Amino acid sequence: MIASIMIQEAAQATTELQAQFNDVFSGGAAAALMPFTALAVGALLMLLVDIIKGGAKLRPVVVIASLLTSAFCAWNQIGEPASAVLGGTYLVSSATAAFSLIFAIGALFAWVYGIGYYEGKLQEFRGEHDMLMLSATAGMILMVGAGDLLVFFIGLEILSLPLYSLAAFRRARHDSIEAGLKYFLLGAFAAAFFLFGAALIYTATGTVNLAELASLYQGEVAQSPIALIGGALLMAGIFFKVSVFPFHLWVPDVYQGSPTPITTLMATGTKAAAFGFLIPASFLLPPAATGIIAAIALLTMAAGNLGALVQTNVKRMLAYSGIAHAGTVMLVMAVILASGGDSDVRDESMNATLFYMAAYLFTSTGAFGLLAMLEREGEHMLTLNGLRGLARRRPAVAGAMTLFMLSLGGIPATGGFMGKLYVFMLLVKQDMIAVAILGALLSVIALGYYLRIIVTMWMEPLGEGEEAKLAPVTLPASIVTGLCVAGVLVMGLMPGWLLGLLG
Amino acid sequence: MASLLFYALSAIAVLCALGVVISRNPMQSVLNLLGSFVAVAAIYLLAGFQFLAAAQILVYAGAIMVLFIFVVMLLNLTDREESQSVWMGLFNGRILGSLAVFAGLTVSGLIAANGNFAPVDTISHDGNLDNMTLLAEVLFSKYMLPFEAASLLLLATLVGVMLLAKRERNGERHGAQLSSQDGGSEA
């Protein structure tokens, strides 16, 4: 008798669980997660391919197939209505899909530039290298799609941990190990900040779900000191990843020490992923923080641009330039806060961020990629001295590099210009004219070092004895460089087309 | 009574954590860390999370602690001499600074809030379910995505660590070369 009751109860519990399970998986969760799943499967396949005899030849197939599948699925999601799946832990919208697309393309480009970059024994670890690259990209997708602080944190770690070891990938070199160690220690510190902030927010509100938090923050919870401190700490953790002003000091060393293809991925992907979360989560900061955020943004631009002016190593210079660009995007955050979290302004700001990051993706990937190519001729090619007279030896490379520098500097007819214009327009619309003027002035300083590279390449004589060495330019790398050039020009000349896609 | 116990355990956890940073002897640091872990586990138990408490003891105090002790013993750090006094070292090392900032922020936040905590989002159940079932139910429904994604995280971390630590095929190790080169400057 008792046994039959227990069985009945168990059966009932099972049906309830089943119902709950179905409930969670309704609404196309599998389709929504496809960009992430494709990369996760790719990462697993990469490990499998590595242990099969002769499977090494399949590695490029796995990388390209999973990245393209991910990009294709993300492309299909663009334009679909926003929805939350898996019990609100994952969000899909045009914006998250566009970000996922950016990550997949960026990772693919970075990977292509990595072909032939590693020499000798490092080739042995190519499988692990590619697997970590795929996981890091999967982490980025999870970050922008996160509907929950928990999911975001796990995405952040899936992104960060592989990058720590990839930064130290050339482990025979001191600077590479230094980069890995620095990135790891400071990254762990930032993760602790984030977690502490998230814990305080949970204490104040009792939830980590972003949608629930957003509605709670409309009320008086936003005024509670615990929530405020939590929000500030959480933002500090993310600001580290975005590399804005007080948290930017690690960037030059880490970017310089990491293998250049990995630097490419860090510079474009990590930043875009963190911004993709910052914009929708900006409600965690009170509107009163507008001034602080605007100041941080301007200081970041100043620190990046002034730091870059004195560099002679081009890779380091581009790292500082990346800091300055992060500052420009931070201005968007100030706009949202100034509007008091108005949803129209937030959507507009999201589009501006997306456009800026897409333009930065093509420009920065192209610039770092060309550096990775030149680096194969010798380490000295990374310095301004090495670039002297490059136009005479390699007009095509110098031409592409010139375009990327112009785009980074924000010269009209390039994607970089349209991105900056969009950001400054948003500022003016919010009546933050002083901030816009200061930002524009700081961007002008940047032209100083971008133009220096162009002048060095085109107008200075060749260094001695450098005619002989010419590393062959591989076909995939030329195709990707061509795509980057096309991307920069299309975004600069026909920005409306791209914005139309986002609606 | 329960709140008194909670404060006592919290104090032990914080003091032990401080001890980890302050102790000069690495072995003492490790033991302090162990104390902190156990105190936190006891707090979990106090809050009614038996499973978490058990996991904390098994995973942290058990597995991770053993690794720590292994590393400390292998590196033979115990007889390391420091010319500076402990306190000077702390001030220079900014550790105390960051700790102070953290503690200050927490304390001021907690005091300012005057104990205005949100009611914690308890998962509704009719009281028949035990702790483990409850946990499993949430893990496989509401928190399915983070739970599954964590497995990718662990795998990627594993591969990343292997990438850095693996010997190359000819038996030579970069790490070994490096440490012998660096040995002089390090010591």
XYZ file of C-alpha atoms in Angstrom, chain A residues 128-403:
276
model
C 44.962 23.094 -28.692
C 45.515 26.634 -29.928
C 42.562 26.429 -32.315
C 40.376 24.709 -29.739
C 41.009 27.536 -27.272
C 40.292 30.139 -29.931
C 36.928 28.526 -30.669
C 36.048 28.311 -26.966
C 36.987 31.940 -26.410
C 34.693 32.959 -29.264
C 31.889 30.818 -27.830
C 32.394 32.654 -24.537
C 31.989 36.016 -26.263
C 28.659 34.917 -27.751
C 27.460 33.767 -24.341
C 28.449 37.134 -22.848
C 26.342 39.278 -25.165
C 23.411 36.861 -25.043
C 23.418 36.556 -21.271
C 20.076 37.231 -19.622
C 21.507 36.526 -16.243
C 24.589 37.679 -14.344
C 25.532 34.044 -13.807
C 25.520 33.248 -17.531
C 27.479 36.390 -18.258
C 30.116 35.457 -15.728
C 30.518 31.954 -17.128
C 30.749 33.428 -20.641
C 33.360 35.885 -19.402
C 35.434 33.068 -17.967
C 35.055 30.889 -21.085
C 36.465 33.871 -22.948
C 39.173 34.788 -20.461
C 40.721 31.512 -19.379
C 41.591 30.343 -22.914
C 42.964 33.804 -23.696
C 45.237 33.717 -20.640
C 46.977 30.613 -21.899
C 46.914 31.753 -25.526
C 48.651 34.985 -24.465
C 51.470 32.850 -23.078
C 51.398 30.534 -26.107
C 54.945 31.354 -27.232
C 56.177 30.101 -23.914
C 59.862 30.145 -24.812
C 59.655 33.919 -24.826
C 59.745 36.016 -21.704
C 57.414 38.712 -22.987
C 54.780 36.140 -23.907
C 54.884 34.543 -20.469
C 54.806 37.980 -18.891
C 51.723 38.809 -20.951
C 49.977 35.615 -19.915
C 50.803 36.013 -16.246
C 49.850 39.681 -16.107
C 46.599 39.065 -17.924
C 45.799 36.130 -15.667
C 46.508 37.852 -12.357
C 44.741 41.083 -13.216
C 41.914 39.194 -14.916
C 41.369 37.064 -11.817
C 41.320 40.241 -9.747
C 38.717 41.782 -12.048
C 36.638 38.603 -11.923
C 36.643 38.864 -8.132
C 35.378 42.446 -8.392
C 32.620 41.316 -10.726
C 31.552 38.445 -8.484
C 31.581 40.604 -5.390
C 29.430 43.160 -7.162
C 27.034 40.488 -8.389
C 26.758 39.076 -4.867
C 25.922 42.507 -3.455
C 23.306 43.055 -6.159
C 21.788 39.698 -5.286
C 21.755 40.713 -1.627
C 19.876 43.876 -2.460
C 17.398 42.450 -4.944
C 17.217 38.686 -4.492
C 17.707 37.964 -8.197
C 20.433 37.819 -10.815
C 18.096 37.813 -13.802
C 18.693 40.927 -15.904
C 15.054 41.447 -16.890
C 13.906 41.165 -13.281
C 16.739 43.428 -12.155
C 15.782 46.012 -14.774
C 12.217 46.228 -13.462
C 13.376 46.230 -9.827
C 15.816 49.038 -10.544
C 12.886 51.225 -11.630
C 11.808 51.234 -7.993
C 13.539 52.194 -4.807
C 16.005 49.305 -4.886
C 18.165 51.472 -7.114
C 18.657 53.838 -4.187
C 19.853 51.183 -1.767
C 23.575 51.564 -1.028
C 24.184 47.845 -1.370
C 22.797 47.870 -4.896
C 24.815 50.976 -5.759
C 28.094 49.543 -4.455
C 27.313 46.236 -6.115
C 26.653 47.948 -9.433
C 29.875 49.939 -9.164
C 31.989 46.879 -8.342
C 30.390 44.839 -11.117
C 31.026 47.617 -13.614
C 34.640 47.901 -12.423
C 35.086 44.220 -13.227
C 33.762 44.733 -16.754
C 35.664 48.001 -17.242
C 38.831 45.979 -16.781
C 37.909 43.789 -19.759
C 36.994 46.828 -21.835
C 40.251 48.465 -20.701
C 38.981 51.906 -19.759
C 40.910 54.487 -17.815
C 41.956 53.350 -14.376
C 41.898 49.722 -15.515
C 43.862 50.026 -18.753
C 47.450 49.636 -17.581
C 47.712 45.953 -18.445
C 46.788 46.421 -22.093
C 50.075 47.503 -23.724
C 52.168 44.746 -22.108
C 49.618 42.017 -22.736
C 48.905 43.029 -26.333
C 52.593 43.321 -27.122
C 53.607 40.039 -25.537
C 50.810 37.909 -26.959
C 51.145 36.311 -30.377
C 49.794 38.855 -32.875
C 46.816 36.762 -34.121
C 45.709 36.377 -30.490
C 46.143 40.109 -29.930
C 43.778 40.587 -32.863
C 41.141 38.442 -31.193
C 41.618 40.194 -27.836
C 41.488 43.682 -29.287
C 38.295 43.198 -31.249
C 36.354 40.380 -29.635
C 36.862 40.926 -25.925
C 36.025 44.587 -26.130
C 32.956 44.097 -28.298
C 31.679 41.316 -26.025
C 32.062 43.411 -22.888
C 30.358 46.394 -24.531
C 27.593 44.137 -25.820
C 26.742 43.430 -22.190
C 27.511 46.896 -20.765
C 24.950 48.710 -22.901
C 21.884 46.625 -21.928
C 23.119 46.366 -18.323
C 23.741 50.100 -17.982
C 20.683 50.415 -15.727
C 22.848 49.028 -12.921
C 24.432 52.472 -12.652
C 22.335 55.428 -11.462
C 21.762 58.396 -13.818
C 23.837 60.451 -11.382
C 26.906 58.546 -12.587
C 26.702 60.232 -16.021
C 29.445 62.698 -15.164
C 31.756 60.002 -13.821
C 31.281 57.798 -16.858
C 31.806 60.703 -19.252
C 34.968 61.659 -17.358
C 36.206 58.064 -17.437
C 35.559 57.927 -21.175
C 37.428 61.151 -21.864
C 40.325 60.189 -19.587
C 40.520 56.837 -21.366
C 40.742 58.583 -24.716
C 43.413 60.903 -23.351
C 45.426 58.077 -21.768
C 45.240 55.967 -24.926
C 46.091 58.706 -27.379
C 48.835 60.349 -25.340
C 50.346 56.956 -24.545
C 50.350 56.000 -28.211
C 52.093 59.205 -29.258
C 55.384 58.205 -27.642
C 55.518 54.575 -28.793
C 57.987 53.325 -31.352
C 56.659 49.776 -31.395
C 53.661 49.681 -33.708
C 51.970 46.780 -31.923
C 52.174 48.662 -28.646
C 50.952 51.792 -30.365
C 47.906 49.924 -31.656
C 47.289 48.639 -28.138
C 47.149 52.232 -26.856
C 44.974 53.155 -29.818
C 42.616 50.339 -28.767
C 42.350 51.940 -25.315
C 41.431 55.251 -26.935
C 38.731 53.559 -29.020
C 37.289 51.903 -25.922
C 37.048 55.410 -24.456
C 35.059 56.591 -27.459
C 32.548 53.758 -27.061
C 32.293 54.520 -23.349
C 30.858 57.904 -24.358
C 27.809 55.959 -25.582
C 27.356 54.649 -22.072
C 27.351 58.228 -20.753
C 24.650 59.062 -23.295
C 22.415 56.252 -22.018
C 22.869 57.312 -18.408
C 22.197 60.961 -19.286
C 18.912 59.969 -20.903
C 17.885 58.260 -17.676
C 17.793 54.824 -19.289
C 15.311 55.777 -22.028
C 14.734 52.646 -24.120
C 14.804 54.476 -27.481
C 18.129 56.050 -26.613
C 19.394 52.671 -25.469
C 18.442 51.018 -28.758
C 20.046 53.822 -30.705
C 23.165 53.557 -28.548
C 23.271 49.811 -29.077
C 23.237 50.378 -32.827
C 25.979 52.972 -32.538
C 28.109 50.596 -30.471
C 27.507 47.792 -32.931
C 28.456 49.956 -35.864
C 31.551 51.247 -34.100
C 32.674 47.771 -33.077
C 32.047 46.353 -36.559
C 34.116 49.133 -38.106
C 36.787 48.623 -35.467
C 36.712 44.887 -36.172
C 37.603 45.322 -39.841
C 40.123 48.077 -39.220
C 41.896 46.645 -36.233
C 41.886 43.058 -37.483
C 43.367 44.248 -40.762
C 46.056 46.326 -39.050
C 47.069 43.657 -36.541
C 46.841 40.992 -39.257
C 49.215 42.871 -41.539
C 51.586 43.260 -38.593
C 51.398 39.504 -37.995
C 52.317 38.967 -41.637
C 55.207 41.424 -41.527
C 56.411 39.983 -38.235
C 57.394 36.813 -40.056
C 60.166 38.777 -41.754
C 61.595 39.531 -38.342
C 60.724 41.130 -35.061
C 62.097 44.501 -36.185
C 59.161 44.862 -38.584
C 56.967 45.660 -35.589
C 58.824 48.909 -34.949
C 58.480 52.185 -36.765
C 62.058 51.759 -38.026
C 61.173 48.459 -39.635
C 58.253 50.016 -41.492
C 60.489 52.645 -43.125
C 59.980 52.714 -46.843
C 57.591 49.774 -46.752
C 55.650 51.265 -49.659
C 58.636 50.753 -51.926
C 58.955 47.086 -51.107
C 55.301 46.197 -50.689
C 52.973 48.819 -52.076
C 49.852 46.704 -51.562
C 50.544 46.012 -47.890
C 51.471 49.633 -47.263
C 48.329 50.780 -49.095
C 46.041 48.563 -47.002
C 47.828 49.607 -43.818
C 47.357 53.258 -44.781
C 43.625 52.748 -45.177
